[in-house]
Coordinates of N, CA and C and ligand atoms in Angstrom, one line a residue:
A2 N -45.1 27.4 -2.2 CA -45.5 26.0 -2.0 C -44.5 25.4 -1.0
A3 N -45.0 24.5 -0.2 CA -44.1 23.8 0.8 C -43.2 22.9 0.0
P4 N -41.9 22.7 0.5 CA -41.0 21.9 -0.3 C -41.5 20.5 -0.4
V5 N -41.2 19.9 -1.5 CA -41.6 18.5 -1.8 C -40.7 17.5 -1.0
V6 N -41.4 16.6 -0.3 CA -40.7 15.5 0.3 C -41.3 14.2 -0.2
V7 N -40.5 13.4 -0.8 CA -41.0 12.1 -1.3 C -40.4 11.0 -0.3
A8 N -41.2 10.3 0.4 CA -40.8 9.3 1.4 C -40.9 7.9 0.7
I9 N -39.8 7.2 0.6 CA -39.8 5.9 0.0 C -39.2 4.9 1.0
D10 N -40.1 3.9 1.4 CA -39.6 2.9 2.3 C -39.8 1.5 1.7
G11 N -39.1 0.6 2.3 CA -39.3 -0.8 1.9 C -38.1 -1.7 2.4
P12 N -38.2 -3.0 2.2 CA -37.2 -3.9 2.7 C -35.9 -3.8 1.9
A13 N -34.9 -4.4 2.4 CA -33.6 -4.5 1.6 C -33.9 -5.3 0.3
G14 N -33.3 -4.8 -0.8 CA -33.5 -5.6 -2.0 C -34.8 -5.3 -2.8
S15 N -35.5 -4.3 -2.3 CA -36.8 -4.0 -3.1 C -36.5 -3.1 -4.3
G16 N -35.2 -2.7 -4.4 CA -34.8 -1.8 -5.5 C -34.9 -0.3 -5.1
K17 N -35.1 -0.1 -3.8 CA -35.3 1.2 -3.2 C -34.3 2.2 -3.6
S18 N -33.0 1.9 -3.4 CA -31.9 2.8 -3.7 C -31.9 3.3 -5.1
T19 N -31.9 2.3 -6.0 CA -31.8 2.6 -7.4 C -33.0 3.5 -7.8
V20 N -34.2 3.1 -7.4 CA -35.4 3.7 -7.7 C -35.4 5.2 -7.2
S21 N -35.1 5.3 -5.9 CA -35.1 6.6 -5.2 C -34.2 7.6 -5.9
R22 N -33.0 7.1 -6.2 CA -32.0 8.0 -6.9 C -32.5 8.5 -8.2
A23 N -33.1 7.5 -8.9 CA -33.5 7.8 -10.3 C -34.7 8.8 -10.3
V24 N -35.6 8.6 -9.3 CA -36.8 9.5 -9.2 C -36.3 10.9 -8.8
A25 N -35.3 11.0 -7.9 CA -34.7 12.3 -7.5 C -34.1 13.0 -8.7
A26 N -33.4 12.2 -9.5 CA -32.7 12.8 -10.7 C -33.8 13.3 -11.7
R27 N -34.8 12.5 -11.9 CA -35.9 12.8 -12.9 C -36.6 14.1 -12.5
L28 N -36.9 14.2 -11.2 CA -37.7 15.4 -10.7 C -36.8 16.5 -10.3
G29 N -35.5 16.4 -10.4 CA -34.6 17.5 -10.0 C -34.6 17.8 -8.5
L30 N -34.7 16.7 -7.7 CA -34.8 16.9 -6.2 C -33.5 16.3 -5.6
S31 N -33.2 16.7 -4.4 CA -32.1 16.1 -3.7 C -32.5 14.7 -3.3
F32 N -31.5 14.0 -2.8 CA -31.7 12.6 -2.5 C -31.0 12.2 -1.2
L33 N -31.7 11.5 -0.3 CA -31.1 11.1 1.0 C -31.3 9.6 1.2
D34 N -30.1 9.0 1.3 CA -30.1 7.5 1.6 C -29.9 7.4 3.2
T35 N -31.0 7.2 3.9 CA -30.9 7.1 5.3 C -30.2 5.9 5.8
G36 N -30.3 4.8 5.0 CA -29.6 3.6 5.4 C -28.1 3.8 5.5
A37 N -27.6 4.7 4.6 CA -26.2 5.0 4.6 C -25.8 5.6 6.0
M38 N -26.7 6.4 6.6 CA -26.4 7.0 7.8 C -26.3 6.0 9.0
Y39 N -27.3 5.0 9.0 CA -27.2 3.9 10.0 C -25.9 3.1 9.7
R40 N -25.6 2.9 8.5 CA -24.3 2.2 8.2 C -23.1 3.0 8.7
A41 N -23.1 4.3 8.4 CA -22.0 5.1 8.9 C -21.8 5.0 10.4
M42 N -22.9 5.1 11.1 CA -22.9 5.0 12.5 C -22.3 3.7 13.0
T43 N -22.7 2.6 12.3 CA -22.3 1.3 12.6 C -20.8 1.1 12.3
W44 N -20.4 1.7 11.1 CA -18.9 1.7 10.8 C -18.1 2.3 11.9
W45 N -18.6 3.5 12.4 CA -17.8 4.2 13.4 C -17.7 3.4 14.7
M46 N -18.9 2.7 15.1 CA -18.9 1.9 16.3 C -17.9 0.8 16.2
L47 N -17.8 0.1 15.0 CA -16.9 -1.0 14.8 C -15.4 -0.5 14.8
A48 N -15.2 0.7 14.2 CA -13.9 1.2 14.1 C -13.4 1.6 15.5
N49 N -14.3 2.0 16.4 CA -13.9 2.4 17.7 C -14.2 1.4 18.8
E50 N -14.3 0.1 18.3 CA -14.4 -1.0 19.2 C -15.6 -0.9 20.2
V51 N -16.7 -0.3 19.8 CA -17.9 -0.3 20.6 C -18.6 -1.6 20.4
D52 N -19.0 -2.3 21.4 CA -19.7 -3.6 21.3 C -21.1 -3.3 20.8
V53 N -21.4 -3.6 19.5 CA -22.6 -3.1 18.9 C -23.8 -4.0 19.4
Q54 N -23.6 -5.1 20.1 CA -24.6 -5.8 20.7 C -25.1 -5.3 22.0
D55 N -24.3 -4.3 22.5 CA -24.5 -3.7 23.8 C -25.2 -2.4 23.6
A56 N -26.6 -2.4 23.7 CA -27.4 -1.2 23.4 C -27.0 0.0 24.2
D57 N -26.7 -0.3 25.5 CA -26.3 0.9 26.4 C -25.0 1.5 25.9
A58 N -24.1 0.7 25.5 CA -22.8 1.2 25.0 C -23.0 2.0 23.7
V59 N -23.8 1.5 22.9 CA -24.1 2.2 21.6 C -24.8 3.5 21.9
A60 N -25.8 3.5 22.8 CA -26.5 4.7 23.1 C -25.6 5.8 23.7
I61 N -24.6 5.4 24.5 CA -23.7 6.4 25.1 C -22.8 6.9 24.0
A62 N -22.3 6.1 23.1 CA -21.3 6.5 22.1 C -21.9 7.2 20.9
C63 N -23.2 7.0 20.7 CA -23.7 7.5 19.4 C -23.7 9.0 19.1
G64 N -23.5 9.8 20.2 CA -23.4 11.2 20.0 C -22.1 11.7 19.5
K65 N -21.1 10.8 19.5 CA -19.7 11.3 19.2 C -19.4 11.5 17.7
P66 N -19.7 10.5 16.8 CA -19.3 10.8 15.4 C -20.1 11.9 14.7
V67 N -19.4 12.7 13.9 CA -20.0 13.7 13.1 C -20.3 13.1 11.7
I68 N -21.6 12.9 11.5 CA -22.0 12.2 10.2 C -22.6 13.3 9.3
V69 N -22.0 13.4 8.1 CA -22.6 14.3 7.1 C -22.9 13.6 5.8
S70 N -24.2 13.7 5.4 CA -24.7 13.1 4.2 C -24.7 14.1 3.1
G71 N -24.2 13.7 1.9 CA -24.4 14.5 0.7 C -25.8 14.2 0.2
T72 N -26.4 15.1 -0.5 CA -27.7 14.9 -1.0 C -27.8 15.1 -2.5
D73 N -26.7 14.9 -3.2 CA -26.7 15.0 -4.6 C -27.1 13.7 -5.3
A74 N -28.2 13.6 -6.0 CA -28.7 12.4 -6.6 C -27.6 11.8 -7.6
A75 N -26.8 12.6 -8.1 CA -25.8 12.1 -9.1 C -24.7 11.4 -8.4
G76 N -24.4 11.6 -7.2 CA -23.3 10.9 -6.5 C -23.3 11.2 -5.0
P77 N -24.2 10.6 -4.3 CA -24.3 10.8 -2.8 C -23.0 10.3 -2.1
T78 N -22.5 11.2 -1.2 CA -21.3 10.7 -0.4 C -21.7 10.8 1.0
I79 N -21.0 10.1 1.8 CA -21.2 10.3 3.3 C -19.9 10.3 4.0
T80 N -19.8 11.2 5.0 CA -18.5 11.3 5.7 C -18.8 11.1 7.2
V81 N -17.8 10.5 7.9 CA -17.8 10.4 9.3 C -16.5 11.1 9.8
D82 N -16.7 12.1 10.6 CA -15.5 12.9 11.1 C -14.6 13.3 9.9
G83 N -15.3 13.7 8.9 CA -14.5 14.2 7.7 C -14.0 13.2 6.7
Q84 N -14.1 11.9 7.1 CA -13.6 10.8 6.2 C -14.7 10.2 5.4
D85 N -14.5 10.2 4.1 CA -15.5 9.6 3.2 C -15.6 8.1 3.4
V86 N -16.7 7.6 3.8 CA -16.9 6.2 4.1 C -17.9 5.5 3.2
S87 N -18.1 6.1 2.0 CA -19.1 5.6 1.1 C -18.8 4.1 0.7
G88 N -17.5 3.8 0.6 CA -17.2 2.4 0.3 C -17.3 1.5 1.5
P89 N -16.5 1.8 2.6 CA -16.5 0.9 3.7 C -17.9 0.6 4.3
I90 N -18.9 1.5 4.2 CA -20.2 1.2 4.8 C -20.9 0.1 4.1
R91 N -20.4 -0.3 2.9 CA -21.1 -1.4 2.2 C -20.5 -2.8 2.5
S92 N -19.5 -2.8 3.4 CA -18.8 -4.1 3.7 C -19.8 -5.1 4.3
Q93 N -19.5 -6.3 4.3 CA -20.3 -7.4 4.8 C -20.4 -7.2 6.4
E94 N -19.3 -6.8 6.9 CA -19.3 -6.7 8.4 C -20.3 -5.6 8.9
V95 N -20.3 -4.5 8.2 CA -21.2 -3.4 8.6 C -22.6 -3.9 8.3
T96 N -22.8 -4.5 7.1 CA -24.2 -4.9 6.7 C -24.7 -5.9 7.7
S97 N -23.9 -6.8 8.3 CA -24.4 -7.8 9.2 C -24.7 -7.2 10.6
Q98 N -24.1 -6.1 10.9 CA -24.3 -5.5 12.3 C -25.2 -4.3 12.3
V99 N -25.6 -3.8 11.2 CA -26.3 -2.5 11.2 C -27.7 -2.5 11.8
S100 N -28.4 -3.6 11.7 CA -29.7 -3.7 12.3 C -29.7 -3.6 13.8
A101 N -28.6 -4.1 14.4 CA -28.5 -4.0 15.9 C -28.4 -2.5 16.3
V102 N -27.5 -1.8 15.6 CA -27.3 -0.4 15.9 C -28.5 0.4 15.6
A103 N -29.2 0.1 14.5 CA -30.4 0.9 14.1 C -31.6 0.6 15.0
A104 N -31.5 -0.4 15.9 CA -32.6 -0.7 16.8 C -32.5 0.2 18.1
V105 N -31.4 0.9 18.3 CA -31.2 1.6 19.5 C -31.8 3.0 19.4
P106 N -32.8 3.3 20.3 CA -33.6 4.5 20.2 C -32.8 5.8 20.1
Q107 N -31.7 5.9 20.9 CA -30.8 7.1 20.9 C -30.2 7.3 19.5
V108 N -29.8 6.2 18.9 CA -29.2 6.3 17.5 C -30.2 6.9 16.6
R109 N -31.4 6.4 16.7 CA -32.5 6.8 15.7 C -32.8 8.3 16.0
A110 N -32.9 8.7 17.3 CA -33.3 10.1 17.6 C -32.2 11.0 17.0
R111 N -31.0 10.6 17.1 CA -29.9 11.5 16.5 C -30.0 11.6 15.0
L112 N -30.1 10.4 14.4 CA -30.1 10.4 12.9 C -31.4 11.0 12.3
V113 N -32.5 10.8 13.0 CA -33.7 11.4 12.5 C -33.6 13.0 12.5
E114 N -33.0 13.5 13.5 CA -32.8 15.0 13.5 C -31.9 15.4 12.3
L115 N -30.9 14.7 12.0 CA -30.0 15.0 10.9 C -30.8 14.9 9.6
Q116 N -31.7 13.9 9.5 CA -32.4 13.6 8.3 C -33.4 14.8 8.0
R117 N -34.1 15.2 9.1 CA -35.0 16.4 8.9 C -34.2 17.6 8.5
G118 N -33.0 17.8 9.1 CA -32.2 18.9 8.7 C -31.9 18.9 7.2
C119 N -31.5 17.8 6.7 CA -31.2 17.6 5.3 C -32.4 18.1 4.4
A120 N -33.6 17.7 4.8 CA -34.8 18.0 4.1 C -35.0 19.6 4.1
E121 N -34.8 20.1 5.3 CA -35.0 21.6 5.4 C -34.1 22.4 4.5
V122 N -32.9 22.0 4.3 CA -32.0 22.8 3.5 C -32.0 22.4 2.0
A123 N -32.8 21.3 1.6 CA -32.9 20.9 0.2 C -33.6 22.0 -0.5
E124 N -33.0 22.5 -1.6 CA -33.6 23.7 -2.3 C -35.0 23.4 -2.9
R125 N -35.1 22.4 -3.7 CA -36.3 22.1 -4.4 C -37.2 21.0 -3.7
G126 N -36.5 20.3 -2.8 CA -37.2 19.2 -2.2 C -36.3 18.0 -2.2
I127 N -36.8 16.9 -1.6 CA -35.9 15.8 -1.4 C -36.7 14.5 -1.6
V128 N -36.0 13.5 -2.1 CA -36.5 12.1 -2.0 C -35.7 11.4 -0.9
A129 N -36.4 10.9 0.1 CA -35.7 10.3 1.2 C -36.1 8.8 1.3
E130 N -35.1 7.9 1.3 CA -35.4 6.5 1.3 C -34.9 5.9 2.6
G131 N -35.6 4.9 3.1 CA -35.2 4.2 4.3 C -36.3 3.2 4.7
R132 N -36.5 3.1 6.0 CA -37.5 2.2 6.6 C -38.7 2.9 7.3
D133 N -38.4 4.1 7.7 CA -39.4 4.8 8.5 C -39.6 6.3 8.0
M134 N -39.4 6.5 6.7 CA -39.5 7.8 6.2 C -40.9 8.3 6.3
G135 N -41.9 7.5 5.8 CA -43.3 7.9 5.8 C -43.9 7.7 7.2
S136 N -43.5 6.8 7.9 CA -44.2 6.5 9.2 C -43.7 7.4 10.4
V137 N -42.4 7.8 10.3 CA -41.9 8.5 11.5 C -41.2 9.8 11.1
V138 N -40.3 9.8 10.2 CA -39.5 11.0 10.0 C -40.2 12.1 9.2
F139 N -40.9 11.8 8.2 CA -41.7 12.8 7.4 C -43.2 12.5 7.3
P140 N -43.9 12.6 8.5 CA -45.3 12.2 8.5 C -46.1 13.1 7.5
E141 N -45.6 14.3 7.2 CA -46.3 15.2 6.3 C -45.8 15.2 4.9
A142 N -45.1 14.1 4.5 CA -44.5 14.0 3.2 C -45.5 14.2 2.1
T143 N -45.1 14.8 1.0 CA -45.9 15.1 -0.2 C -46.5 13.8 -0.8
A144 N -45.6 12.8 -0.9 CA -46.0 11.5 -1.4 C -45.2 10.4 -0.6
K145 N -45.9 9.3 -0.3 CA -45.3 8.2 0.5 C -45.4 7.0 -0.4
I146 N -44.3 6.3 -0.6 CA -44.3 5.1 -1.4 C -43.8 4.0 -0.5
F147 N -44.4 2.8 -0.6 CA -43.9 1.6 0.1 C -43.6 0.6 -1.0
L148 N -42.3 0.4 -1.2 CA -41.8 -0.5 -2.3 C -41.7 -1.9 -1.8
T149 N -42.2 -2.8 -2.5 CA -42.0 -4.2 -2.2 C -41.7 -5.0 -3.4
A150 N -41.3 -6.2 -3.2 CA -41.1 -7.2 -4.3 C -41.2 -8.5 -3.7
S151 N -41.6 -9.5 -4.4 CA -41.7 -10.9 -3.9 C -40.3 -11.3 -3.4
E152 N -40.3 -12.2 -2.4 CA -39.0 -12.7 -1.9 C -38.1 -13.2 -3.0
A153 N -38.7 -13.9 -4.0 CA -38.0 -14.5 -5.1 C -37.4 -13.4 -6.0
A154 N -38.2 -12.4 -6.3 CA -37.7 -11.3 -7.1 C -36.5 -10.6 -6.4
R155 N -36.7 -10.4 -5.1 CA -35.6 -9.6 -4.4 C -34.3 -10.5 -4.3
A156 N -34.5 -11.7 -4.1 CA -33.3 -12.6 -4.0 C -32.6 -12.7 -5.3
E157 N -33.4 -12.8 -6.4 CA -32.8 -12.9 -7.7 C -32.1 -11.6 -8.1
R158 N -32.7 -10.4 -7.8 CA -32.0 -9.2 -8.1 C -30.7 -9.0 -7.4
R159 N -30.7 -9.4 -6.1 CA -29.5 -9.3 -5.3 C -28.4 -10.2 -5.9
A160 N -28.8 -11.4 -6.2 CA -27.9 -12.4 -6.7 C -27.3 -11.9 -8.0
A161 N -28.1 -11.3 -8.9 CA -27.6 -10.9 -10.2 C -26.6 -9.7 -10.0
E162 N -26.9 -8.9 -9.0 CA -26.0 -7.8 -8.7 C -24.6 -8.3 -8.2
L163 N -24.7 -9.3 -7.4 CA -23.5 -9.9 -6.8 C -22.7 -10.7 -7.8
R164 N -23.4 -11.4 -8.7 CA -22.8 -12.2 -9.7 C -22.0 -11.2 -10.6
A165 N -22.6 -10.1 -10.9 CA -22.0 -9.1 -11.8 C -20.7 -8.6 -11.2
K166 N -20.7 -8.6 -9.9 CA -19.4 -8.1 -9.2 C -18.4 -9.3 -9.0
G167 N -18.8 -10.5 -9.5 CA -17.9 -11.6 -9.4 C -17.9 -12.4 -8.1
V168 N -19.0 -12.2 -7.3 CA -19.1 -12.9 -6.0 C -19.5 -14.3 -6.3
D169 N -18.9 -15.3 -5.5 CA -19.2 -16.7 -5.8 C -20.6 -17.1 -5.2
A170 N -21.0 -18.3 -5.7 CA -22.4 -18.8 -5.4 C -22.6 -19.0 -3.9
A171 N -21.6 -19.5 -3.2 CA -21.8 -19.8 -1.7 C -21.9 -18.5 -1.0
T172 N -21.2 -17.5 -1.3 CA -21.3 -16.2 -0.7 C -22.7 -15.6 -0.9
I173 N -23.2 -15.8 -2.2 CA -24.5 -15.2 -2.5 C -25.5 -15.9 -1.6
T174 N -25.4 -17.2 -1.4 CA -26.4 -17.9 -0.6 C -26.3 -17.4 0.9
A175 N -25.1 -17.2 1.3 CA -24.9 -16.7 2.7 C -25.5 -15.3 2.9
M176 N -25.3 -14.5 1.8 CA -25.8 -13.1 1.9 C -27.3 -13.1 1.8
A177 N -27.9 -14.0 1.1 CA -29.4 -14.0 1.0 C -30.0 -14.3 2.4
A178 N -29.3 -15.2 3.2 CA -29.8 -15.6 4.5 C -29.7 -14.4 5.4
D179 N -28.6 -13.6 5.2 CA -28.3 -12.4 6.0 C -29.3 -11.4 5.8
L180 N -29.7 -11.3 4.5 CA -30.7 -10.3 4.1 C -32.1 -10.6 4.8
A181 N -32.4 -11.8 4.8 CA -33.7 -12.2 5.4 C -33.7 -11.9 6.9
R182 N -32.6 -12.2 7.5 CA -32.4 -11.9 8.9 C -32.5 -10.4 9.2
R183 N -31.9 -9.6 8.4 CA -32.0 -8.2 8.5 C -33.4 -7.6 8.4
D184 N -34.1 -8.1 7.4 CA -35.5 -7.7 7.2 C -36.4 -8.1 8.4
A185 N -36.2 -9.3 8.9 CA -36.9 -9.7 10.1 C -36.6 -8.8 11.3
A186 N -35.4 -8.5 11.5 CA -35.0 -7.7 12.6 C -35.5 -6.2 12.4
D187 N -35.4 -5.7 11.2 CA -35.9 -4.3 11.0 C -37.4 -4.2 11.1
S188 N -38.1 -5.3 10.8 CA -39.6 -5.3 10.9 C -40.1 -5.6 12.3
S189 N -39.3 -6.2 13.1 CA -39.9 -6.6 14.4 C -39.3 -5.7 15.6
R190 N -38.4 -4.8 15.3 CA -37.9 -4.0 16.4 C -39.0 -3.1 17.0
E191 N -38.7 -2.6 18.2 CA -39.7 -1.8 18.9 C -39.8 -0.4 18.4
T192 N -38.7 0.2 18.1 CA -38.6 1.6 17.7 C -38.6 1.7 16.2
A193 N -39.6 2.4 15.6 CA -39.7 2.7 14.2 C -39.5 1.4 13.3
P194 N -40.2 0.4 13.5 CA -40.0 -0.8 12.7 C -40.4 -0.5 11.2
L195 N -39.9 -1.3 10.3 CA -40.3 -1.2 8.9 C -41.8 -1.5 8.8
V196 N -42.6 -0.5 8.3 CA -44.0 -0.7 8.2 C -44.5 0.2 7.2
Q197 N -45.6 -0.2 6.5 CA -46.2 0.7 5.5 C -47.0 1.7 6.2
A198 N -46.8 3.0 6.0 CA -47.6 4.0 6.6 C -49.0 3.9 6.0
A199 N -50.0 4.3 6.8 CA -51.4 4.2 6.4 C -51.7 4.9 5.1
D200 N -51.0 6.0 4.9 CA -51.3 6.8 3.7 C -50.2 6.6 2.6
A201 N -49.4 5.5 2.7 CA -48.4 5.2 1.7 C -49.0 4.4 0.5
V202 N -48.5 4.6 -0.7 CA -49.0 3.9 -1.8 C -48.0 2.7 -2.0
L203 N -48.6 1.5 -2.1 CA -47.8 0.3 -2.2 C -47.5 0.1 -3.7
V204 N -46.2 -0.1 -4.0 CA -45.8 -0.4 -5.3 C -45.0 -1.7 -5.3
D205 N -45.5 -2.7 -5.9 CA -44.9 -4.0 -6.0 C -44.0 -4.0 -7.3
T206 N -42.7 -4.1 -7.1 CA -41.8 -4.0 -8.3 C -41.5 -5.4 -8.9
S207 N -42.0 -6.5 -8.4 CA -41.6 -7.8 -8.9 C -41.7 -7.9 -10.4
D208 N -42.8 -7.4 -11.0 CA -43.0 -7.6 -12.4 C -42.9 -6.3 -13.2
L209 N -42.2 -5.3 -12.6 CA -42.1 -4.1 -13.3 C -40.6 -3.8 -13.7
T210 N -40.4 -3.1 -14.8 CA -39.0 -2.7 -15.1 C -38.7 -1.5 -14.3
L211 N -37.4 -1.2 -14.1 CA -37.0 0.0 -13.4 C -37.7 1.2 -14.0
E212 N -37.7 1.3 -15.3 CA -38.4 2.5 -15.9 C -39.8 2.6 -15.5
Q213 N -40.5 1.5 -15.5 CA -41.9 1.5 -15.1 C -42.1 2.0 -13.7
V214 N -41.2 1.5 -12.8 CA -41.3 1.9 -11.4 C -41.1 3.4 -11.2
I215 N -40.1 3.9 -11.9 CA -39.8 5.4 -11.9 C -40.9 6.2 -12.4
D216 N -41.5 5.8 -13.5 CA -42.7 6.5 -14.1 C -43.8 6.5 -13.1
R217 N -44.1 5.4 -12.5 CA -45.2 5.3 -11.6 C -45.0 6.3 -10.4
I218 N -43.8 6.3 -9.8 CA -43.6 7.1 -8.6 C -43.5 8.6 -9.0
A219 N -42.9 8.9 -10.1 CA -42.8 10.3 -10.6 C -44.2 10.8 -10.9
G220 N -45.1 9.9 -11.4 CA -46.5 10.3 -11.7 C -47.2 10.6 -10.4
L221 N -47.0 9.8 -9.4 CA -47.7 10.0 -8.1 C -47.3 11.3 -7.5
V222 N -46.0 11.6 -7.6 CA -45.5 12.8 -7.0 C -46.0 14.0 -7.7
E223 N -46.1 14.0 -9.0 CA -46.6 15.1 -9.8 C -48.1 15.4 -9.5
E224 N -48.8 14.3 -9.3 CA -50.2 14.4 -8.9 C -50.4 15.1 -7.6
K225 N -49.5 14.9 -6.7 CA -49.7 15.4 -5.3 C -49.0 16.8 -5.1
A226 N -48.0 17.1 -5.8 CA -47.2 18.3 -5.6 C -47.9 19.5 -6.0
Ligands
C5P303 O1 -31.1 0.7 3.2 P1 -30.0 -0.1 3.8 O2 -30.1 -1.6 3.5 O3 -28.6 0.4 3.4 O4 -30.1 0.1 5.3 C1 -29.3 -0.5 6.2 C2 -29.9 -0.8 7.6 O5 -30.2 0.5 8.2 C3 -31.3 -1.4 7.5 O6 -31.2 -2.8 7.5 C4 -31.9 -0.9 8.8 O7 -31.5 -1.7 9.9 C5 -31.3 0.4 9.0 N1 -32.2 1.5 8.6 C6 -33.2 1.9 9.5 N2 -34.0 3.0 9.2 C7 -33.9 3.6 8.0 C8 -32.9 3.2 7.0 C9 -32.1 2.1 7.4 O8 -33.3 1.4 10.5 N3 -34.6 4.7 7.7

């Protein structure tokens, strides 16, 4: 049988990462967080003083960093030139700049190639999450899921996460605005915008528990595999 590829796309804060990792663990598949790769590229650009608003500069530089993604659902890691950047890629600075870097076609071409390579070497198959998994990277995926949640549910989940980390209310408000800006940028860019693939199944997580979402997706995959 062809290796299983589960493509999971959706906006920031839809619960994608948590859900994708849990589905991979449940089904015994590898896991690929493609957002982490765009973040790693952005982290490298910032560390090397590349002006991330200058698409030409980003296009020229993006071939330089060696980005390696771990695909273990139990603890995915990501390295740039051998350095583990799993922590730094979650910084507010990287988060606020990543959409600009991700909009550059040369960046996407390079990372898409790496993403397909990860799927090829995954022994039992892979759950890949991002914005264009079903629409561009894995058009032949076994199952395609588009995760959404109402604006309110997404904002509330993000806020709860941040509160749990001890982040203050003003910062939470600022980050919510940033999230909306990032979703708008990701959805409106020319190359591989965030879009539901024609053959993707829409799962609205607003009123579902994590367990219900995992059951639903695992069920869809088992139906199709
Ligand atoms: O998933 P995460 O929020 O970590 O993704 C960070 C950013 O990476 C997104 O806002 C988007 O700009 C970019 N991205 C993308 N295509 C993907 C995954 C992420 O453009 N497949």
